[in-house]
PDB file of C-alpha atoms in Angstrom:
ATOM      1  CA  MET A  17      -7.635  61.353 -27.198  1.00 41.00           C
ATOM      2  CA  THR A  18      -6.344  57.908 -27.986  1.00 39.00           C
ATOM      3  CA  ILE A  19      -2.723  57.058 -27.308  1.00 39.00           C
ATOM      4  CA  THR A  20      -1.413  54.112 -29.299  1.00 38.00           C
ATOM      5  CA  ILE A  21       1.646  52.211 -28.147  1.00 37.00           C
ATOM      6  CA  PHE A  22       3.316  50.259 -30.897  1.00 37.00           C
ATOM      7  CA  LYS A  23       4.765  46.814 -29.894  1.00 41.00           C
ATOM      8  CA  LYS A  24       5.957  43.964 -31.971  1.00 40.00           C
ATOM      9  CA  PRO A  25       3.223  41.313 -31.863  1.00 44.00           C
ATOM     10  CA  ASN A  26       5.734  38.521 -31.417  1.00 48.00           C
ATOM     11  CA  GLY A  27       7.161  40.267 -28.345  1.00 46.00           C
ATOM     12  CA  ILE A  28       3.767  40.386 -26.682  1.00 40.00           C
ATOM     13  CA  LYS A  29       3.254  36.703 -27.409  1.00 40.00           C
ATOM     14  CA  ARG A  30       6.623  35.831 -25.938  1.00 41.00           C
ATOM     15  CA  ILE A  31       5.891  37.778 -22.734  1.00 37.00           C
ATOM     16  CA  ALA A  32       2.466  36.143 -22.379  1.00 41.00           C
ATOM     17  CA  ALA A  33       3.930  32.690 -22.946  1.00 42.00           C
ATOM     18  CA  ALA A  34       6.637  33.301 -20.353  1.00 42.00           C
ATOM     19  CA  VAL A  35       4.089  34.445 -17.763  1.00 37.00           C
ATOM     20  CA  LEU A  36       1.903  31.421 -18.488  1.00 37.00           C
ATOM     21  CA  ALA A  37       4.853  29.032 -18.211  1.00 39.00           C
ATOM     22  CA  ALA A  38       5.932  30.532 -14.903  1.00 39.00           C
ATOM     23  CA  ALA A  39       2.411  30.273 -13.523  1.00 39.00           C
ATOM     24  CA  THR A  40       2.172  26.647 -14.641  1.00 38.00           C
ATOM     25  CA  LEU A  41       5.530  25.796 -13.060  1.00 33.00           C
ATOM     26  CA  ILE A  42       4.487  27.352  -9.747  1.00 32.00           C
ATOM     27  CA  SER A  43       1.189  25.479  -9.884  1.00 34.00           C
ATOM     28  CA  VAL A  44       2.894  22.122 -10.570  1.00 31.00           C
ATOM     29  CA  ALA A  45       5.423  22.693  -7.808  1.00 31.00           C
ATOM     30  CA  ALA A  46       2.632  23.545  -5.380  1.00 32.00           C
ATOM     31  CA  CYS A  47       0.702  20.405  -6.344  1.00 31.00           C
ATOM     32  CA  GLY A  48       3.792  18.236  -5.876  1.00 32.00           C
ATOM     33  CA  SER A  49       4.470  19.735  -2.478  1.00 30.00           C
ATOM     34  CA  GLY A  50       0.860  19.351  -1.448  1.00 33.00           C
ATOM     35  CA  ASN A  51       0.741  15.686  -2.428  1.00 36.00           C
ATOM     36  CA  SER A  52       3.871  14.910  -0.417  1.00 38.00           C
ATOM     37  CA  ALA A  53       2.526  16.683   2.649  1.00 37.00           C
ATOM     38  CA  SER A  54      -0.890  15.040   2.428  1.00 39.00           C
ATOM     39  CA  ALA A  55       0.713  11.606   2.055  1.00 42.00           C
ATOM     40  CA  SER A  56       2.680  12.128   5.265  1.00 49.00           C
ATOM     41  CA  ASN A  57      -0.219  13.763   7.110  1.00 55.00           C
ATOM     42  CA  SER A  58      -2.450  10.769   6.307  1.00 78.00           C
ATOM     43  CA  LEU A  59      -0.501   8.794   8.926  1.00 94.00           C
ATOM     44  CA  ASN A  60      -1.072  11.378  11.642  1.00 93.00           C
ATOM     45  CA  THR A  61      -3.958  11.415  14.090  1.00 87.00           C
ATOM     46  CA  THR A  62      -6.641  14.034  14.624  1.00 84.00           C
ATOM     47  CA  LYS A  63      -8.145  14.407  18.086  1.00 83.00           C
ATOM     48  CA  GLY A  64     -11.493  12.657  18.310  1.00 82.00           C
ATOM     49  CA  LYS A  65     -11.096  10.908  14.956  1.00 92.00           C
ATOM     50  CA  THR A  66      -9.778   7.496  13.881  1.00 95.00           C
ATOM     51  CA  THR A  67      -7.114   7.192  11.191  1.00 96.00           C
ATOM     52  CA  THR A  68      -7.431   4.087   9.003  1.00 97.00           C
ATOM     53  CA  ILE A  69      -4.188   2.383   7.977  1.00 98.00           C
ATOM     54  CA  THR A  70      -3.931  -0.329   5.313  1.00 98.00           C
ATOM     55  CA  VAL A  71      -1.224  -2.913   6.012  1.00 98.00           C
ATOM     56  CA  GLY A  72      -0.050  -5.155   3.179  1.00 98.00           C
ATOM     57  CA  VAL A  73       0.425  -8.839   4.055  1.00 96.00           C
ATOM     58  CA  CYS A  74       0.969 -12.143   2.254  1.00 91.00           C
ATOM     59  CA  ALA A  75      -0.646 -15.501   2.888  1.00 83.00           C
ATOM     60  CA  GLY A  76       0.422 -16.635   6.342  1.00 84.00           C
ATOM     61  CA  PRO A  77       0.312 -15.636   9.995  1.00 93.00           C
ATOM     62  CA  TYR A  78       1.210 -11.957   9.816  1.00 95.00           C
ATOM     63  CA  GLY A  79      -2.172 -10.748   8.614  1.00 96.00           C
ATOM     64  CA  ASP A  80      -3.641 -12.575  11.606  1.00 96.00           C
ATOM     65  CA  MET A  81      -1.017 -10.994  13.848  1.00 98.00           C
ATOM     66  CA  VAL A  82      -2.016  -7.544  12.608  1.00 98.00           C
ATOM     67  CA  ASP A  83      -5.740  -8.243  13.071  1.00 98.00           C
ATOM     68  CA  LYS A  84      -5.576 -10.068  16.402  1.00 98.00           C
ATOM     69  CA  VAL A  85      -2.670  -8.422  18.233  1.00 98.00           C
ATOM     70  CA  ILE A  86      -1.289  -5.253  16.668  1.00 98.00           C
ATOM     71  CA  ALA A  87      -4.568  -3.601  15.608  1.00 98.00           C
ATOM     72  CA  PRO A  88      -6.264  -3.884  19.030  1.00 98.00           C
ATOM     73  CA  LEU A  89      -3.184  -2.464  20.751  1.00 98.00           C
ATOM     74  CA  LEU A  90      -3.076   0.568  18.436  1.00 98.00           C
ATOM     75  CA  LYS A  91      -6.771   1.376  18.747  1.00 97.00           C
ATOM     76  CA  ASP A  92      -6.268   3.666  21.734  1.00 95.00           C
ATOM     77  CA  ASP A  93      -3.643   5.583  19.757  1.00 96.00           C
ATOM     78  CA  GLY A  94      -6.320   6.569  17.249  1.00 96.00           C
ATOM     79  CA  PHE A  95      -5.559   4.041  14.506  1.00 98.00           C
ATOM     80  CA  LYS A  96      -7.753   1.461  12.825  1.00 97.00           C
ATOM     81  CA  LEU A  97      -5.739  -1.160  10.942  1.00 98.00           C
ATOM     82  CA  LYS A  98      -7.028  -3.226   8.039  1.00 98.00           C
ATOM     83  CA  THR A  99      -5.054  -5.728   5.994  1.00 98.00           C
ATOM     84  CA  LYS A 100      -4.698  -6.139   2.237  1.00 98.00           C
ATOM     85  CA  LEU A 101      -3.608  -9.563   0.982  1.00 96.00           C
ATOM     86  CA  PHE A 102      -0.986  -9.880  -1.748  1.00 95.00           C
ATOM     87  CA  ASN A 103      -0.150 -13.107  -3.558  1.00 89.00           C
ATOM     88  CA  ASP A 104       3.583 -12.581  -4.036  1.00 88.00           C
ATOM     89  CA  TYR A 105       6.616 -11.047  -2.343  1.00 88.00           C
ATOM     90  CA  VAL A 106       7.005  -8.249  -4.907  1.00 94.00           C
ATOM     91  CA  GLN A 107       3.826  -6.178  -4.839  1.00 97.00           C
ATOM     92  CA  PRO A 108       3.585  -5.343  -1.097  1.00 98.00           C
ATOM     93  CA  ASN A 109       6.757  -3.233  -1.213  1.00 98.00           C
ATOM     94  CA  LYS A 110       5.875  -1.623  -4.533  1.00 98.00           C
ATOM     95  CA  ALA A 111       2.374  -0.799  -3.306  1.00 98.00           C
ATOM     96  CA  LEU A 112       3.846   0.729  -0.162  1.00 98.00           C
ATOM     97  CA  ALA A 113       6.342   2.812  -2.098  1.00 98.00           C
ATOM     98  CA  SER A 114       3.564   4.105  -4.373  1.00 97.00           C
ATOM     99  CA  GLY A 115       1.389   5.060  -1.395  1.00 97.00           C
ATOM    100  CA  SER A 116      -1.536   2.740  -2.187  1.00 97.00           C
ATOM    101  CA  ILE A 117      -0.990   1.114   1.232  1.00 98.00           C
ATOM    102  CA  GLN A 118       0.561   2.718   4.316  1.00 98.00           C
ATOM    103  CA  ALA A 119       2.570  -0.173   5.822  1.00 98.00           C
ATOM    104  CA  ASN A 120       3.373  -3.836   5.352  1.00 98.00           C
ATOM    105  CA  LEU A 121       4.278  -6.871   7.429  1.00 98.00           C
ATOM    106  CA  PHE A 122       5.344  -9.862   5.344  1.00 94.00           C
ATOM    107  CA  GLN A 123       9.152  -9.866   4.984  1.00 93.00           C
ATOM    108  CA  HIS A 124      12.292 -10.372   7.017  1.00 91.00           C
ATOM    109  CA  GLY A 125      15.059  -7.796   7.326  1.00 94.00           C
ATOM    110  CA  ASN A 126      17.371  -9.381   4.774  1.00 89.00           C
ATOM    111  CA  TYR A 127      14.647  -9.377   2.132  1.00 91.00           C
ATOM    112  CA  LEU A 128      13.760  -5.736   2.826  1.00 96.00           C
ATOM    113  CA  LYS A 129      17.398  -4.714   2.506  1.00 94.00           C
ATOM    114  CA  LYS A 130      17.928  -6.541  -0.783  1.00 91.00           C
ATOM    115  CA  PHE A 131      14.584  -5.672  -2.387  1.00 94.00           C
ATOM    116  CA  THR A 132      14.787  -1.956  -1.623  1.00 97.00           C
ATOM    117  CA  ALA A 133      18.355  -1.813  -2.934  1.00 96.00           C
ATOM    118  CA  ASP A 134      17.496  -3.712  -6.117  1.00 94.00           C
ATOM    119  CA  ASN A 135      14.393  -1.597  -6.789  1.00 97.00           C
ATOM    120  CA  ASN A 136      15.598   1.761  -5.441  1.00 98.00           C
ATOM    121  CA  LEU A 137      12.758   2.058  -2.903  1.00 98.00           C
ATOM    122  CA  ASP A 138      12.866   4.255   0.200  1.00 98.00           C
ATOM    123  CA  LEU A 139      11.309   2.012   2.857  1.00 98.00           C
ATOM    124  CA  THR A 140      12.236   1.590   6.527  1.00 98.00           C
ATOM    125  CA  SER A 141      11.577  -0.970   9.260  1.00 98.00           C
ATOM    126  CA  LEU A 142       9.896   0.274  12.435  1.00 98.00           C
ATOM    127  CA  GLY A 143      10.855  -2.865  14.338  1.00 98.00           C
ATOM    128  CA  GLN A 144      10.670  -6.641  14.467  1.00 98.00           C
ATOM    129  CA  THR A 145       7.794  -9.006  15.227  1.00 98.00           C
ATOM    130  CA  PRO A 146       7.768 -12.653  16.340  1.00 97.00           C
ATOM    131  CA  THR A 147       8.536 -14.814  13.325  1.00 96.00           C
ATOM    132  CA  LEU A 148       7.608 -18.294  12.176  1.00 93.00           C
ATOM    133  CA  GLY A 149      10.854 -19.653  10.815  1.00 91.00           C
ATOM    134  CA  LEU A 150      11.570 -21.536   7.625  1.00 94.00           C
ATOM    135  CA  GLY A 151      11.126 -25.277   8.004  1.00 96.00           C
ATOM    136  CA  ILE A 152      12.356 -28.336   6.140  1.00 98.00           C
ATOM    137  CA  TYR A 153       9.291 -30.467   5.348  1.00 98.00           C
ATOM    138  CA  SER A 154       8.842 -33.836   3.675  1.00 98.00           C
ATOM    139  CA  ASN A 155       6.051 -36.306   2.994  1.00 97.00           C
ATOM    140  CA  LYS A 156       8.659 -38.991   2.372  1.00 98.00           C
ATOM    141  CA  TYR A 157      11.195 -38.699   5.192  1.00 98.00           C
ATOM    142  CA  LYS A 158      10.807 -38.601   8.958  1.00 97.00           C
ATOM    143  CA  SER A 159      14.191 -37.054   9.805  1.00 97.00           C
ATOM    144  CA  ILE A 160      17.060 -35.171   8.214  1.00 97.00           C
ATOM    145  CA  ASP A 161      19.220 -38.284   8.449  1.00 97.00           C
ATOM    146  CA  ASP A 162      16.726 -40.208   6.281  1.00 98.00           C
ATOM    147  CA  ILE A 163      17.265 -37.965   3.247  1.00 98.00           C
ATOM    148  CA  GLU A 164      18.681 -40.177   0.508  1.00 98.00           C
ATOM    149  CA  ASP A 165      21.383 -39.628  -2.065  1.00 98.00           C
ATOM    150  CA  GLY A 166      19.980 -37.793  -5.093  1.00 98.00           C
ATOM    151  CA  ALA A 167      16.841 -36.536  -3.332  1.00 98.00           C
ATOM    152  CA  THR A 168      15.021 -33.604  -4.946  1.00 98.00           C
ATOM    153  CA  VAL A 169      14.890 -30.533  -2.702  1.00 98.00           C
ATOM    154  CA  ALA A 170      12.655 -27.554  -3.531  1.00 98.00           C
ATOM    155  CA  ILE A 171      13.626 -24.068  -2.319  1.00 98.00           C
ATOM    156  CA  ALA A 172      12.321 -20.544  -2.978  1.00 96.00           C
ATOM    157  CA  ASN A 173      13.520 -18.835  -6.142  1.00 95.00           C
ATOM    158  CA  ASP A 174      13.449 -15.230  -4.892  1.00 89.00           C
ATOM    159  CA  GLY A 175      16.963 -14.027  -4.079  1.00 84.00           C
ATOM    160  CA  SER A 176      16.688 -13.520  -0.343  1.00 78.00           C
ATOM    161  CA  ASN A 177      14.749 -16.677   0.516  1.00 89.00           C
ATOM    162  CA  LEU A 178      16.901 -18.719  -1.865  1.00 94.00           C
ATOM    163  CA  ALA A 179      20.010 -17.649   0.039  1.00 92.00           C
ATOM    164  CA  ARG A 180      18.208 -18.237   3.325  1.00 91.00           C
ATOM    165  CA  SER A 181      17.244 -21.761   2.276  1.00 96.00           C
ATOM    166  CA  LEU A 182      20.799 -22.592   1.282  1.00 96.00           C
ATOM    167  CA  GLY A 183      21.884 -21.348   4.688  1.00 94.00           C
ATOM    168  CA  VAL A 184      19.447 -23.731   6.386  1.00 96.00           C
ATOM    169  CA  LEU A 185      20.716 -26.635   4.270  1.00 97.00           C
ATOM    170  CA  GLN A 186      24.219 -25.690   5.348  1.00 96.00           C
ATOM    171  CA  GLN A 187      23.132 -25.571   9.007  1.00 94.00           C
ATOM    172  CA  GLN A 188      22.114 -29.211   8.630  1.00 97.00           C
ATOM    173  CA  GLY A 189      25.318 -30.271   6.840  1.00 97.00           C
ATOM    174  CA  LEU A 190      23.457 -31.069   3.622  1.00 98.00           C
ATOM    175  CA  VAL A 191      25.526 -28.591   1.586  1.00 98.00           C
ATOM    176  CA  THR A 192      28.406 -26.218   2.210  1.00 97.00           C
ATOM    177  CA  LEU A 193      28.753 -22.795   0.618  1.00 96.00           C
ATOM    178  CA  LYS A 194      31.879 -21.173  -0.722  1.00 94.00           C
ATOM    179  CA  GLY A 195      33.772 -19.445   2.074  1.00 87.00           C
ATOM    180  CA  GLU A 196      33.858 -16.015   0.451  1.00 83.00           C
ATOM    181  CA  VAL A 197      30.154 -15.845  -0.508  1.00 81.00           C
ATOM    182  CA  ASP A 198      27.764 -13.366   1.160  1.00 80.00           C
ATOM    183  CA  ALA A 199      25.341 -15.640   3.013  1.00 73.00           C
ATOM    184  CA  THR A 200      22.436 -13.268   2.262  1.00 76.00           C
ATOM    185  CA  LYS A 201      23.069 -13.363  -1.497  1.00 86.00           C
ATOM    186  CA  ALA A 202      24.048 -16.981  -2.096  1.00 92.00           C
ATOM    187  CA  THR A 203      22.726 -18.861  -5.121  1.00 95.00           C
ATOM    188  CA  VAL A 204      22.935 -22.506  -6.142  1.00 96.00           C
ATOM    189  CA  ASN A 205      26.142 -21.581  -7.988  1.00 96.00           C
ATOM    190  CA  ASP A 206      27.729 -20.855  -4.605  1.00 96.00           C
ATOM    191  CA  ILE A 207      27.392 -24.434  -3.361  1.00 97.00           C
ATOM    192  CA  ALA A 208      30.895 -25.722  -2.680  1.00 97.00           C
ATOM    193  CA  SER A 209      29.962 -29.273  -1.741  1.00 98.00           C
ATOM    194  CA  ASN A 210      26.818 -31.386  -1.966  1.00 98.00           C
ATOM    195  CA  PRO A 211      27.698 -34.737  -0.353  1.00 98.00           C
ATOM    196  CA  LYS A 212      24.281 -36.316  -0.956  1.00 98.00           C
ATOM    197  CA  ASN A 213      24.080 -35.064  -4.548  1.00 98.00           C
ATOM    198  CA  LEU A 214      20.817 -33.307  -3.791  1.00 98.00           C
ATOM    199  CA  LYS A 215      18.892 -32.049  -6.809  1.00 98.00           C
ATOM    200  CA  ILE A 216      18.111 -28.434  -5.886  1.00 98.00           C
ATOM    201  CA  LYS A 217      14.928 -27.186  -7.549  1.00 98.00           C
ATOM    202  CA  THR A 218      14.093 -23.464  -7.287  1.00 98.00           C
ATOM    203  CA  ILE A 219      10.402 -22.527  -7.508  1.00 97.00           C
ATOM    204  CA  ASP A 220       8.100 -19.720  -6.431  1.00 94.00           C
ATOM    205  CA  ALA A 221       7.836 -19.579  -2.638  1.00 92.00           C
ATOM    206  CA  ALA A 222       4.035 -19.733  -2.812  1.00 89.00           C
ATOM    207  CA  GLN A 223       4.261 -23.168  -4.491  1.00 95.00           C
ATOM    208  CA  LEU A 224       6.661 -24.816  -2.036  1.00 97.00           C
ATOM    209  CA  ALA A 225       4.086 -26.374   0.278  1.00 96.00           C
ATOM    210  CA  ARG A 226       2.124 -27.702  -2.689  1.00 96.00           C
ATOM    211  CA  SER A 227       5.304 -29.153  -4.185  1.00 98.00           C
ATOM    212  CA  LEU A 228       5.594 -31.666  -1.339  1.00 98.00           C
ATOM    213  CA  GLY A 229       3.536 -34.066  -3.449  1.00 96.00           C
ATOM    214  CA  THR A 230       6.132 -34.069  -6.231  1.00 97.00           C
ATOM    215  CA  VAL A 231       9.501 -33.459  -4.526  1.00 98.00           C
ATOM    216  CA  ASP A 232      11.239 -35.302  -1.710  1.00 98.00           C
ATOM    217  CA  VAL A 233      11.910 -32.278   0.499  1.00 98.00           C
ATOM    218  CA  ALA A 234      10.786 -28.629   0.498  1.00 98.00           C
ATOM    219  CA  LEU A 235      12.086 -25.687   2.505  1.00 98.00           C
ATOM    220  CA  VAL A 236       8.987 -23.596   3.220  1.00 97.00           C
ATOM    221  CA  PRO A 237       9.078 -20.044   4.649  1.00 90.00           C
ATOM    222  CA  GLY A 238       6.789 -19.428   7.609  1.00 89.00           C
ATOM    223  CA  ASN A 239       4.234 -17.359   5.673  1.00 82.00           C
ATOM    224  CA  TYR A 240       3.456 -20.242   3.382  1.00 88.00           C
ATOM    225  CA  SER A 241       3.779 -23.093   5.853  1.00 92.00           C
ATOM    226  CA  TRP A 242       1.150 -21.356   8.014  1.00 90.00           C
ATOM    227  CA  ALA A 243      -1.209 -20.885   5.060  1.00 86.00           C
ATOM    228  CA  ALA A 244      -0.783 -24.557   4.104  1.00 92.00           C
ATOM    229  CA  ASP A 245      -1.405 -25.670   7.700  1.00 92.00           C
ATOM    230  CA  LEU A 246       2.076 -27.171   8.004  1.00 93.00           C
ATOM    231  CA  LYS A 247       2.920 -27.402  11.694  1.00 88.00           C
ATOM    232  CA  PRO A 248       6.435 -26.528  12.907  1.00 86.00           C
ATOM    233  CA  ALA A 249       6.290 -29.701  14.998  1.00 85.00           C
ATOM    234  CA  ASP A 250       5.955 -31.719  11.789  1.00 91.00           C
ATOM    235  CA  ALA A 251       9.052 -30.208  10.158  1.00 95.00           C
ATOM    236  CA  LEU A 252      12.167 -32.337   9.895  1.00 97.00           C
ATOM    237  CA  VAL A 253      13.912 -29.329  11.384  1.00 96.00           C
ATOM    238  CA  MET A 254      13.348 -25.575  11.784  1.00 94.00           C
ATOM    239  CA  GLU A 255      15.964 -22.989  10.879  1.00 93.00           C
ATOM    240  CA  LYS A 256      18.190 -21.418  13.493  1.00 90.00           C
ATOM    241  CA  GLN A 257      17.000 -17.844  13.178  1.00 90.00           C
ATOM    242  CA  ASP A 258      19.367 -14.903  13.174  1.00 88.00           C
ATOM    243  CA  ASP A 259      18.583 -11.196  13.188  1.00 91.00           C
ATOM    244  CA  GLY A 260      18.278 -10.954   9.398  1.00 90.00           C
ATOM    245  CA  VAL A 261      15.388 -13.436   9.107  1.00 88.00           C
ATOM    246  CA  ILE A 262      13.109 -11.875  11.716  1.00 94.00           C
ATOM    247  CA  GLU A 263       9.983 -10.220  10.237  1.00 96.00           C
ATOM    248  CA  VAL A 264       9.846  -6.424  10.152  1.00 98.00           C
ATOM    249  CA  PHE A 265       6.983  -3.911  10.163  1.00 98.00           C
ATOM    250  CA  VAL A 266       7.686  -1.475   7.331  1.00 98.00           C
ATOM    251  CA  VAL A 267       6.614   2.032   6.260  1.00 98.00           C
ATOM    252  CA  ARG A 268       7.933   4.574   3.798  1.00 98.00           C
ATOM    253  CA  THR A 269      10.955   6.352   5.223  1.00 98.00           C
ATOM    254  CA  GLN A 270       9.117   9.692   5.073  1.00 97.00           C
ATOM    255  CA  ASP A 271       6.504   8.260   7.470  1.00 98.00           C
ATOM    256  CA  VAL A 272       8.847   6.959  10.164  1.00 98.00           C
ATOM    257  CA  ASP A 273       8.302  10.073  12.302  1.00 97.00           C
ATOM    258  CA  SER A 274       4.556  10.313  11.656  1.00 97.00           C
ATOM    259  CA  ASP A 275       2.175   9.670  14.551  1.00 97.00           C
ATOM    260  CA  PHE A 276       1.597   6.168  13.204  1.00 98.00           C
ATOM    261  CA  GLY A 277       5.279   5.450  12.779  1.00 98.00           C
ATOM    262  CA  LYS A 278       6.036   6.536  16.339  1.00 98.00           C
ATOM    263  CA  ALA A 279       3.101   4.554  17.764  1.00 98.00           C
ATOM    264  CA  VAL A 280       4.142   1.319  16.011  1.00 98.00           C
ATOM    265  CA  LYS A 281       7.800   1.695  16.935  1.00 98.00           C
ATOM    266  CA  LYS A 282       6.857   2.194  20.590  1.00 98.00           C
ATOM    267  CA  LEU A 283       4.410  -0.710  20.554  1.00 98.00           C
ATOM    268  CA  LEU A 284       6.823  -3.260  19.075  1.00 98.00           C
ATOM    269  CA  ALA A 285       9.315  -2.558  21.881  1.00 97.00           C
ATOM    270  CA  SER A 286       6.693  -2.597  24.632  1.00 98.00           C
ATOM    271  CA  GLN A 287       5.944  -5.130  27.344  1.00 98.00           C
ATOM    272  CA  LYS A 288       2.239  -5.062  26.458  1.00 98.00           C
ATOM    273  CA  PHE A 289       3.075  -6.358  22.973  1.00 98.00           C
ATOM    274  CA  LYS A 290       5.215  -9.146  24.451  1.00 98.00           C
ATOM    275  CA  ASP A 291       2.412 -10.051  26.862  1.00 98.00           C
ATOM    276  CA  ALA A 292      -0.194 -10.073  24.078  1.00 98.00           C
ATOM    277  CA  ILE A 293       1.979 -12.361  21.947  1.00 98.00           C
ATOM    278  CA  ALA A 294       2.515 -14.693  24.917  1.00 97.00           C
ATOM    279  CA  LYS A 295      -1.262 -15.159  25.155  1.00 97.00           C
ATOM    280  CA  SER A 296      -1.761 -15.644  21.404  1.00 96.00           C
ATOM    281  CA  GLU A 297      -1.392 -18.394  18.819  1.00 93.00           C
ATOM    282  CA  PHE A 298       1.958 -16.806  17.905  1.00 95.00           C
ATOM    283  CA  LYS A 299       3.552 -17.528  21.285  1.00 92.00           C
ATOM    284  CA  ASP A 300       5.910 -20.200  19.927  1.00 86.00           C
ATOM    285  CA  PHE A 301       7.253 -18.111  17.054  1.00 92.00           C
ATOM    286  CA  GLY A 302      10.913 -17.114  17.042  1.00 91.00           C
ATOM    287  CA  LYS A 303      11.379 -13.911  19.015  1.00 94.00           C
ATOM    288  CA  PRO A 304      12.990 -10.624  17.951  1.00 94.00           C
ATOM    289  CA  THR A 305      16.625 -10.431  18.939  1.00 85.00           C
ATOM    290  CA  THR A 306      15.886  -7.443  21.187  1.00 86.00           C
ATOM    291  CA  TRP A 307      13.444  -9.395  23.399  1.00 92.00           C
TER     292      TRP A 307
END
């Protein structure tokens, strides 16, 4: 005997569609959760195995610092570090936030704070490293006092390093900034006085060392002075470094408590790191404020 149950066809279709939608939603949620977990787990160690970490760097000394000092000291913790070179100050943080690299070392604390706020990125410093400061260089002058009225001065055009450069010019009495301005956000519009009528030219930080052939003075951040083989001893003057312009080793905030995050944080505060730096080519760099 056949028993027939009469249903409206549209009702059956609606039920099937609802079940399918629910299954799809669960599947998507599970995939999202899995991706987040695997991203975090990728910075953890497995006994007997080596975890490879890619660290983003820019032209300058910090890739060498990773390769020659930091990487060897983290080897026993189960990590192999390799560097990836970026040609600007924008992509290393974006690449880190997207997960295409696992850490970076190229920026000072003020830049990290401003860039993450401006771009809504969730990145965190694990600690500071020795830092080659910004220097005032010139092919024309031998001292700060030699700088003439109307001289052309090139500084970085990215917000943080622009403000930093203006701060260094103020340290040397070449300009003064408005009293109420935030020193980490200053622009050329915040110059209150310019007694030598300096012509301030803002250009990409990567071009500052090269610009020395066409400008009178250039303020070059350490990354780029190192790459251009400009020696701190040849600078007219080096900046007086404060906490905000010391380089920081950065990961995504979700990875701070990973095995890698903990290992780096411990290393940067350790005596063995200080001793290794003291024996390296980075021994004369400005030191973290906690040292």
